[in-house]
Amino acid sequence: MQNFTFNNPTKIVFGKRSISELAKLVHPDEKVLMTYGGGSIKTNGVYDQVKNALKGHRVIEFVGVEPNPEYETCMQAVKEAREEKVDFLLSIGGGSVLDATKFIAAAIPYEGEDPWDIISKGMEGRLRLAVPLGCVLTLPATGSEANGNAVISRKALGQKLAFSSRHVYPRFSILDPETTYSLPERQVINGIVDAYMHVIEQYMTYDVSAPLQDRLAESILLTIIEEGPKVRKDPYNYEARANIMWCATMALNGVIACGVVEDWATHLIGHELTALHGLDHAQTLAILLPAVWKHQRVQKAEKLLNYARRIWGIESDDSETAIDEAIDKTVGFFNSVGMPTRLSDYDLTPAECMKVAEQLHRRGVKLGEHKNIGKKEVEEILLLCA
Ligand code: NZQ
Ligand code: ZN
């Protein structure tokens, strides 16, 4: 096992009617800027629950954070927060609102010339503070509720980039599975696939003698495979909603990453596909994963075989056959929950997507646990996504 430091400071408040806990979690002296998206929280009752819980607190609102949150939108909120001298940011919604809120939190006290540098020039490590934040999560998918990561887009530059800082972990995250009843089916599917993929990116590399982390990762995968279809079949199944929500948090709160080797190739290529072609985050992952595995089957063989055996019960003596079957089973699972796995499902061709490889290359990004995926290899992977 590799050396590691683990510190996750986020308090998780989980369960039915947990939004009422907000009154205790936000200090009465704190002036709150509440951030939210396009209005789902107004129609599903979450907005009213939040306002009710924060009766007596000073709360102002920033509305209109879009999916794949935009830098320009975040900067409007930064301006408002600075003018209003807010003490605390409260994100209400999915991963996009929360990621935007993390960036806003870092940008408000940022003293450099342009807060975009935090992301584009890797100034995240130099951040000394951020405005404290919390969240009420309404979409289980990203794991953003219990990590220090955020992904921000800048359409004008065709960029979608991530940053990470210990200062932007939420102080608390409220997870009430009942808030997810109102999710459109597309977002339910996205959430299932995104959470599954987060586990995969921290698991499918090579063995470092970390059997506990491997088995924790496998447990999350097996639970998603069991519970995901239940949510789709019966949207009001509380237990299934709760289990999927907890899986998504556990998938990216740092626990399964302890001491293991990670490879975020699928995610990083996927972010470029979203930036250039507007596909949802999880849609890009489902297209790319089978191709990345086919391309990297030698490097990932040992773990692919483990995965074949332990997740899908594949017992074939021939390792090539077992790996092929494991890839097919994964594609079958994604398809069974309603997620397409080919570029052609979105009327795109590999040729139209080659700029993805160019963009990564220009930023000097090398992917894969052995850093063996460069421009040529990304192009080869895209060809396998047809
Ligand atoms: O804007 P509103 O009206 O709230 O509607 C949203 C949005 O249109 C809607 N929604 C959310 N909760 C709902 C709901 N509709 C009805 N009922 C509810 N309970 O769902 C739509 C999509 O929301 P969004 O927040 O964009 O989805 P998600 O949570 O999947 O977040 C995706 C973003 O997170 C980034 C992705 O790249 C993408 O930008 N990621 C962040 C990560 C992190 N911070 O650790 C890791 C991930 O790998 C990912 O990259
Ligand atoms: Zn993801």
Coordinates of C-alpha atoms and ligand atoms in Angstrom, one line a residue:
M1 CA 0.0 0.0 0.0
Q2 CA 1.2 3.5 -0.7
N3 CA 1.6 6.2 2.0
F4 CA -1.4 8.4 2.4
T5 CA -2.9 11.2 4.5
F6 CA -6.6 11.1 5.0
N7 CA -8.7 14.0 6.3
N8 CA -12.3 14.5 5.4
P9 CA -13.7 17.4 7.5
T10 CA -17.2 17.4 6.0
K11 CA -20.1 16.6 8.4
I12 CA -22.7 14.5 6.7
V13 CA -26.3 14.8 7.9
F14 CA -28.3 12.1 6.2
G15 CA -31.9 11.1 6.1
K16 CA -35.6 12.0 5.9
R17 CA -36.4 15.6 6.9
S18 CA -32.8 16.4 7.6
I19 CA -33.0 19.8 6.0
S20 CA -34.5 21.1 9.2
E21 CA -31.1 20.5 10.8
L22 CA -29.9 23.6 8.9
A23 CA -31.0 25.9 11.7
K24 CA -28.3 24.3 13.9
L25 CA -25.7 24.0 11.3
V26 CA -25.6 27.6 10.2
H27 CA -24.6 30.1 12.9
P28 CA -27.3 32.8 13.5
D29 CA -24.7 35.5 13.1
E30 CA -23.6 34.3 9.7
K31 CA -25.0 36.2 6.6
V32 CA -25.8 33.5 4.1
L33 CA -25.6 33.6 0.3
M34 CA -27.8 30.7 -0.9
T35 CA -26.9 29.5 -4.4
Y36 CA -29.1 27.4 -6.6
G37 CA -29.8 26.4 -10.2
G38 CA -32.6 26.7 -12.7
G39 CA -35.5 26.3 -10.3
S40 CA -36.0 22.5 -9.5
I41 CA -35.8 23.4 -5.8
K42 CA -38.8 25.7 -6.1
T43 CA -41.0 22.9 -7.6
N44 CA -40.0 20.0 -5.4
G45 CA -40.4 21.8 -2.1
V46 CA -36.7 21.9 -1.1
Y47 CA -36.6 25.7 -1.3
D48 CA -39.4 26.1 1.1
Q49 CA -37.8 23.6 3.5
V50 CA -34.6 25.6 3.4
K51 CA -36.2 28.9 3.9
N52 CA -38.3 27.5 6.7
A53 CA -35.2 26.1 8.5
L54 CA -33.3 29.4 8.1
K55 CA -36.1 31.6 9.4
G56 CA -34.4 34.2 11.5
H57 CA -31.1 34.0 9.6
R58 CA -30.0 36.7 7.2
V59 CA -30.2 35.0 3.8
I60 CA -29.7 36.4 0.3
E61 CA -30.0 34.4 -2.9
F62 CA -28.1 33.8 -6.1
V63 CA -30.2 32.1 -8.7
G64 CA -29.3 30.5 -12.1
V65 CA -26.2 28.3 -11.8
E66 CA -26.3 26.2 -14.9
P67 CA -25.4 22.5 -15.4
N68 CA -21.6 22.4 -16.1
P69 CA -21.3 25.7 -14.2
E70 CA -19.9 28.7 -16.1
Y71 CA -17.1 30.8 -14.8
E72 CA -19.0 34.0 -15.9
T73 CA -22.0 33.0 -13.7
C74 CA -19.7 32.3 -10.8
M75 CA -18.1 35.7 -11.1
Q76 CA -21.5 37.4 -10.9
A77 CA -22.0 35.6 -7.6
V78 CA -18.6 36.6 -6.4
K79 CA -19.4 40.2 -7.1
E80 CA -22.7 40.0 -5.2
A81 CA -21.1 38.1 -2.3
R82 CA -18.3 40.7 -2.0
E83 CA -20.8 43.6 -2.1
E84 CA -23.1 42.0 0.5
K85 CA -20.2 40.9 2.7
V86 CA -21.6 37.3 3.1
D87 CA -20.0 35.0 5.7
F88 CA -21.3 31.7 4.5
L89 CA -22.3 30.1 1.2
L90 CA -25.1 27.5 1.0
S91 CA -25.5 25.4 -2.1
I92 CA -28.9 23.9 -2.8
G93 CA -29.0 21.5 -5.7
G94 CA -26.8 19.1 -7.6
G95 CA -23.0 18.9 -8.3
S96 CA -23.0 21.9 -10.6
V97 CA -24.4 24.3 -8.0
L98 CA -22.0 22.9 -5.4
D99 CA -19.0 23.1 -7.7
A100 CA -19.9 26.7 -8.6
T101 CA -20.3 27.5 -4.9
K102 CA -16.8 26.0 -4.2
F103 CA -15.3 28.2 -6.8
I104 CA -17.2 31.3 -5.6
A105 CA -15.9 30.5 -2.1
A106 CA -12.3 30.4 -3.3
A107 CA -12.7 33.4 -5.6
I108 CA -14.2 35.9 -3.1
P109 CA -11.1 36.3 -1.0
Y110 CA -8.7 35.7 -3.9
E111 CA -6.2 38.5 -4.1
G112 CA -4.6 37.6 -7.5
E113 CA -5.5 39.3 -10.7
D114 CA -7.9 36.8 -12.2
P115 CA -9.7 34.1 -10.2
W116 CA -9.7 31.9 -13.3
D117 CA -5.9 31.4 -12.6
I118 CA -6.9 29.3 -9.5
I119 CA -8.0 26.7 -12.0
S120 CA -6.2 27.4 -15.3
K121 CA -2.8 28.2 -13.7
G122 CA -3.0 25.7 -10.9
M123 CA -3.0 28.3 -8.2
E124 CA -5.2 26.1 -6.0
G125 CA -2.3 25.0 -3.9
R126 CA -1.6 28.6 -3.0
L127 CA -5.1 29.3 -1.7
R128 CA -4.9 30.3 1.9
L129 CA -8.6 30.5 2.6
A130 CA -12.1 30.4 1.2
V131 CA -15.5 31.5 2.5
P132 CA -17.0 28.6 4.4
L133 CA -19.7 26.7 2.6
G134 CA -22.3 24.0 3.1
C135 CA -24.8 22.2 0.9
V136 CA -28.2 20.6 0.6
L137 CA -27.6 18.0 -2.1
T138 CA -30.5 17.0 -4.4
L139 CA -28.7 14.8 -6.9
P140 CA -26.5 11.9 -6.0
A141 CA -23.7 11.6 -8.5
T142 CA -20.6 13.7 -8.2
G143 CA -19.5 13.1 -4.6
S144 CA -18.8 16.8 -4.5
E145 CA -20.8 16.9 -1.2
A146 CA -17.8 15.4 0.6
N147 CA -14.7 16.4 -1.3
G148 CA -12.6 19.4 -2.1
N149 CA -13.0 19.2 -5.9
A150 CA -14.9 21.4 -8.4
V151 CA -15.2 21.5 -12.1
I152 CA -15.9 24.8 -13.9
S153 CA -16.5 25.5 -17.6
R154 CA -15.5 28.5 -19.6
K155 CA -17.4 28.2 -22.9
A156 CA -15.8 31.2 -24.5
L157 CA -12.5 29.3 -24.3
G158 CA -14.0 25.8 -24.9
Q159 CA -12.6 24.7 -21.5
K160 CA -13.9 22.6 -18.7
L161 CA -11.3 22.3 -15.9
A162 CA -11.1 20.9 -12.4
F163 CA -9.5 22.3 -9.3
S164 CA -9.0 20.9 -5.8
S165 CA -8.4 22.5 -2.5
R166 CA -8.8 21.5 1.2
H167 CA -10.4 24.9 1.8
V168 CA -13.5 24.2 -0.2
Y169 CA -14.7 21.0 1.5
P170 CA -18.2 21.7 2.6
R171 CA -18.5 22.3 6.3
F172 CA -21.6 20.1 6.2
S173 CA -23.7 18.4 3.6
I174 CA -27.3 17.6 4.1
L175 CA -28.5 14.5 2.2
D176 CA -32.2 13.8 2.3
P177 CA -32.9 11.0 -0.2
E178 CA -36.5 12.2 -0.5
T179 CA -35.3 15.3 -2.3
T180 CA -34.2 13.0 -5.2
Y181 CA -37.8 11.8 -5.9
S182 CA -38.3 14.6 -8.3
L183 CA -35.2 13.9 -10.4
P184 CA -35.8 13.6 -14.2
E185 CA -34.9 10.0 -15.3
R186 CA -31.9 11.3 -17.3
Q187 CA -30.3 12.7 -14.1
V188 CA -31.0 9.5 -12.2
I189 CA -29.2 7.5 -14.9
N190 CA -26.4 10.1 -15.0
G191 CA -26.0 9.7 -11.2
I192 CA -25.8 6.0 -11.3
V193 CA -23.1 6.0 -14.0
D194 CA -21.1 8.8 -12.6
A195 CA -20.9 7.2 -9.1
Y196 CA -19.9 3.9 -10.6
M197 CA -17.2 5.6 -12.7
H198 CA -15.7 7.3 -9.7
V199 CA -15.1 4.0 -8.1
I200 CA -13.7 2.6 -11.3
E201 CA -11.2 5.4 -11.7
Q202 CA -9.8 4.7 -8.2
Y203 CA -9.8 0.9 -8.6
M204 CA -9.0 -0.1 -12.2
T205 CA -5.2 0.4 -12.2
Y206 CA -2.9 -2.1 -10.7
D207 CA -2.6 -4.1 -7.5
V208 CA -0.7 -2.4 -4.6
S209 CA -1.7 -4.8 -1.9
A210 CA -4.6 -2.8 -0.6
P211 CA -7.3 -5.5 -0.4
L212 CA -9.5 -3.5 2.0
Q213 CA -9.7 -0.6 -0.4
D214 CA -10.3 -3.0 -3.3
R215 CA -13.2 -4.7 -1.5
L216 CA -14.7 -1.4 -0.3
A217 CA -14.6 -0.3 -4.0
E218 CA -16.2 -3.6 -5.1
S219 CA -18.9 -3.2 -2.4
I220 CA -19.9 0.1 -3.8
L221 CA -20.0 -1.2 -7.4
L222 CA -22.1 -4.2 -6.4
T223 CA -24.5 -2.0 -4.4
I224 CA -24.9 0.4 -7.3
I225 CA -25.6 -2.6 -9.6
E226 CA -28.2 -3.9 -7.2
E227 CA -29.9 -0.6 -6.2
G228 CA -29.7 1.4 -9.4
P229 CA -32.3 -0.5 -11.3
K230 CA -34.7 -0.4 -8.2
V231 CA -34.6 3.4 -8.3
R232 CA -35.4 3.4 -12.0
K233 CA -38.3 1.0 -11.5
D234 CA -39.8 2.7 -8.5
P235 CA -38.7 6.3 -8.1
Y236 CA -40.4 6.5 -4.7
N237 CA -38.5 3.6 -3.2
Y238 CA -36.9 5.4 -0.3
E239 CA -34.4 2.7 0.6
A240 CA -33.1 2.4 -2.9
R241 CA -32.8 6.2 -3.1
A242 CA -31.0 6.3 0.2
N243 CA -28.6 3.5 -0.8
I244 CA -27.7 5.2 -4.2
M245 CA -27.2 8.5 -2.4
W246 CA -24.8 7.0 0.1
C247 CA -23.0 5.1 -2.6
A248 CA -22.4 8.3 -4.6
T249 CA -20.9 10.0 -1.5
M250 CA -18.7 7.0 -0.5
A251 CA -17.5 6.7 -4.1
L252 CA -15.6 10.1 -4.0
N253 CA -15.1 11.1 -0.4
G254 CA -11.5 9.9 -0.4
V255 CA -11.9 6.7 1.5
I256 CA -11.4 4.2 -1.4
A257 CA -8.5 6.4 -2.7
C258 CA -6.3 5.9 0.4
G259 CA -3.0 4.3 -0.6
V260 CA -4.0 3.2 -4.1
V261 CA -3.1 4.2 -7.6
E262 CA -5.7 6.1 -9.5
D263 CA -6.3 6.8 -13.2
W264 CA -8.8 9.6 -14.1
A265 CA -8.3 9.1 -17.9
T266 CA -12.0 8.5 -18.6
H267 CA -13.0 11.6 -16.7
L268 CA -10.4 13.9 -18.2
I269 CA -11.1 12.9 -21.8
G270 CA -14.8 13.1 -20.9
H271 CA -14.6 16.7 -19.6
E272 CA -13.2 17.7 -23.0
L273 CA -16.1 16.0 -24.8
T274 CA -18.5 17.9 -22.7
A275 CA -16.7 21.2 -23.3
L276 CA -16.6 20.6 -27.1
H277 CA -19.9 18.8 -27.7
G278 CA -22.1 19.5 -24.7
L279 CA -22.8 15.9 -23.7
D280 CA -23.7 15.4 -20.0
H281 CA -20.7 14.5 -17.8
A282 CA -21.9 10.9 -17.2
Q283 CA -22.8 10.3 -20.9
T284 CA -19.2 11.0 -21.9
L285 CA -18.0 8.5 -19.3
A286 CA -20.2 5.7 -20.5
I287 CA -18.9 6.2 -24.0
L288 CA -15.3 6.3 -23.1
L289 CA -14.9 3.6 -20.4
P290 CA -15.3 0.6 -22.7
A291 CA -12.8 2.1 -25.1
V292 CA -10.3 3.0 -22.4
W293 CA -10.4 -0.6 -21.2
K294 CA -10.1 -2.1 -24.6
H295 CA -7.1 0.1 -25.2
Q296 CA -5.4 -0.4 -21.8
R297 CA -6.3 -4.0 -21.4
V298 CA -2.7 -5.1 -21.0
Q299 CA -1.8 -2.5 -18.4
K300 CA -5.1 -3.1 -16.4
A301 CA -5.3 -6.9 -17.0
E302 CA -4.8 -8.0 -13.4
K303 CA -7.5 -5.6 -12.0
L304 CA -9.8 -6.3 -14.9
L305 CA -9.6 -10.0 -14.1
N306 CA -10.4 -9.3 -10.4
Y307 CA -13.3 -7.1 -11.5
A308 CA -14.6 -9.9 -13.9
R309 CA -14.5 -12.4 -11.1
R310 CA -15.7 -10.5 -8.2
I311 CA -18.3 -8.1 -9.7
W312 CA -19.6 -10.3 -12.6
G313 CA -18.8 -13.8 -11.4
I314 CA -17.0 -14.6 -14.6
E315 CA -15.0 -17.8 -14.1
S316 CA -13.4 -18.3 -17.6
D317 CA -9.9 -19.8 -17.5
D318 CA -8.9 -17.7 -20.5
S319 CA -8.0 -14.2 -19.3
E320 CA -8.7 -12.5 -22.6
T321 CA -12.2 -14.0 -22.8
A322 CA -12.8 -13.0 -19.1
I323 CA -11.8 -9.4 -19.8
D324 CA -13.9 -9.2 -23.0
E325 CA -16.9 -10.6 -21.0
A326 CA -16.3 -8.1 -18.1
I327 CA -16.3 -5.2 -20.6
D328 CA -19.5 -6.5 -22.2
K329 CA -21.2 -6.9 -18.9
T330 CA -20.3 -3.3 -17.9
V331 CA -21.7 -2.0 -21.2
G332 CA -24.8 -4.2 -20.6
F333 CA -25.3 -2.7 -17.1
F334 CA -25.0 0.9 -18.4
N335 CA -27.4 0.1 -21.3
S336 CA -29.8 -1.7 -18.9
V337 CA -30.2 1.5 -16.8
G338 CA -30.8 3.5 -19.9
M339 CA -27.3 4.9 -20.6
P340 CA -26.0 4.7 -24.2
T341 CA -22.3 3.8 -24.7
R342 CA -21.4 5.0 -28.2
L343 CA -20.7 8.3 -29.9
S344 CA -23.1 7.3 -32.7
D345 CA -25.9 7.3 -30.1
Y346 CA -25.4 11.1 -30.0
D347 CA -24.9 11.4 -33.8
L348 CA -21.2 12.0 -33.3
T349 CA -18.3 10.4 -35.1
P350 CA -14.7 9.9 -33.7
A351 CA -13.4 12.2 -36.5
E352 CA -15.6 15.1 -35.1
C353 CA -14.1 14.5 -31.6
M354 CA -10.4 14.5 -32.4
K355 CA -10.0 18.1 -31.1
V356 CA -10.4 16.5 -27.6
A357 CA -7.0 14.8 -28.1
E358 CA -5.5 18.1 -29.3
Q359 CA -6.9 20.1 -26.3
L360 CA -5.4 17.6 -23.8
H361 CA -2.1 17.6 -25.6
R362 CA -1.9 21.4 -25.7
R363 CA -2.2 21.4 -21.9
G364 CA 0.5 18.7 -21.6
V365 CA -1.9 16.2 -20.0
K366 CA -0.6 12.6 -19.9
L367 CA -3.2 10.0 -18.7
G368 CA -3.2 6.5 -17.5
E369 CA -1.6 5.1 -14.3
H370 CA 1.6 4.7 -16.2
K371 CA 1.3 8.1 -17.9
N372 CA 1.3 6.2 -21.2
I373 CA -1.8 7.9 -22.8
G374 CA -0.8 10.9 -24.9
K375 CA -2.4 12.5 -28.0
K376 CA -2.0 9.4 -30.2
E377 CA -3.5 7.1 -27.7
V378 CA -6.5 9.4 -27.0
E379 CA -7.1 9.5 -30.7
E380 CA -7.0 5.6 -30.8
I381 CA -9.4 5.5 -27.8
L382 CA -11.8 7.9 -29.6
L383 CA -11.8 5.6 -32.7
L384 CA -12.9 2.8 -30.4
C385 CA -16.0 4.9 -29.3
A386 CA -17.6 5.0 -32.8
Ligands
NZQ1 O1 -30.7 23.6 -12.0 P1 -31.8 22.9 -11.4 O2 -33.1 23.5 -11.7 O3 -31.6 22.6 -10.0 O4 -31.9 21.4 -12.2 C1 -30.8 20.5 -12.1 C2 -30.1 20.4 -13.4 O5 -30.8 20.8 -14.5 C3 -31.5 19.1 -12.0 N1 -31.7 18.7 -10.6 C4 -30.9 18.5 -9.6 N2 -31.5 18.0 -8.5 C5 -32.8 17.8 -8.9 C6 -33.0 18.3 -10.2 N3 -34.2 18.2 -10.9 C7 -35.2 17.7 -10.2 N4 -35.1 17.3 -8.9 C8 -34.0 17.3 -8.2 N5 -33.9 16.8 -7.0 O6 -30.5 18.2 -12.6 C9 -29.8 18.9 -13.6 C10 -28.4 18.5 -13.6 O7 -27.8 18.9 -12.4 P2 -26.2 19.0 -12.2 O8 -25.9 19.6 -10.9 O9 -25.5 19.6 -13.4 O10 -25.8 17.4 -12.2 P3 -24.7 16.7 -11.4 O11 -24.9 16.6 -10.0 O12 -24.5 15.4 -12.1 O13 -23.4 17.6 -11.6 C11 -22.6 17.5 -12.8 C12 -21.4 18.4 -12.7 O14 -20.5 18.0 -11.7 C13 -19.2 17.8 -12.2 C14 -19.5 17.5 -13.7 O15 -18.4 17.6 -14.5 C15 -20.6 18.4 -14.0 O16 -20.1 19.7 -14.3 N6 -18.4 16.8 -11.4 C16 -18.0 17.2 -10.2 C17 -17.2 16.4 -9.4 C18 -16.7 16.8 -8.1 N7 -16.9 18.1 -7.7 O17 -16.1 16.0 -7.4 C19 -16.7 15.1 -9.9 C20 -17.5 14.6 -11.1 O18 -16.7 13.6 -11.7 C21 -17.9 15.6 -12.1 O19 -16.9 15.9 -13.0
ZN2 ZN -17.7 12.1 -12.5

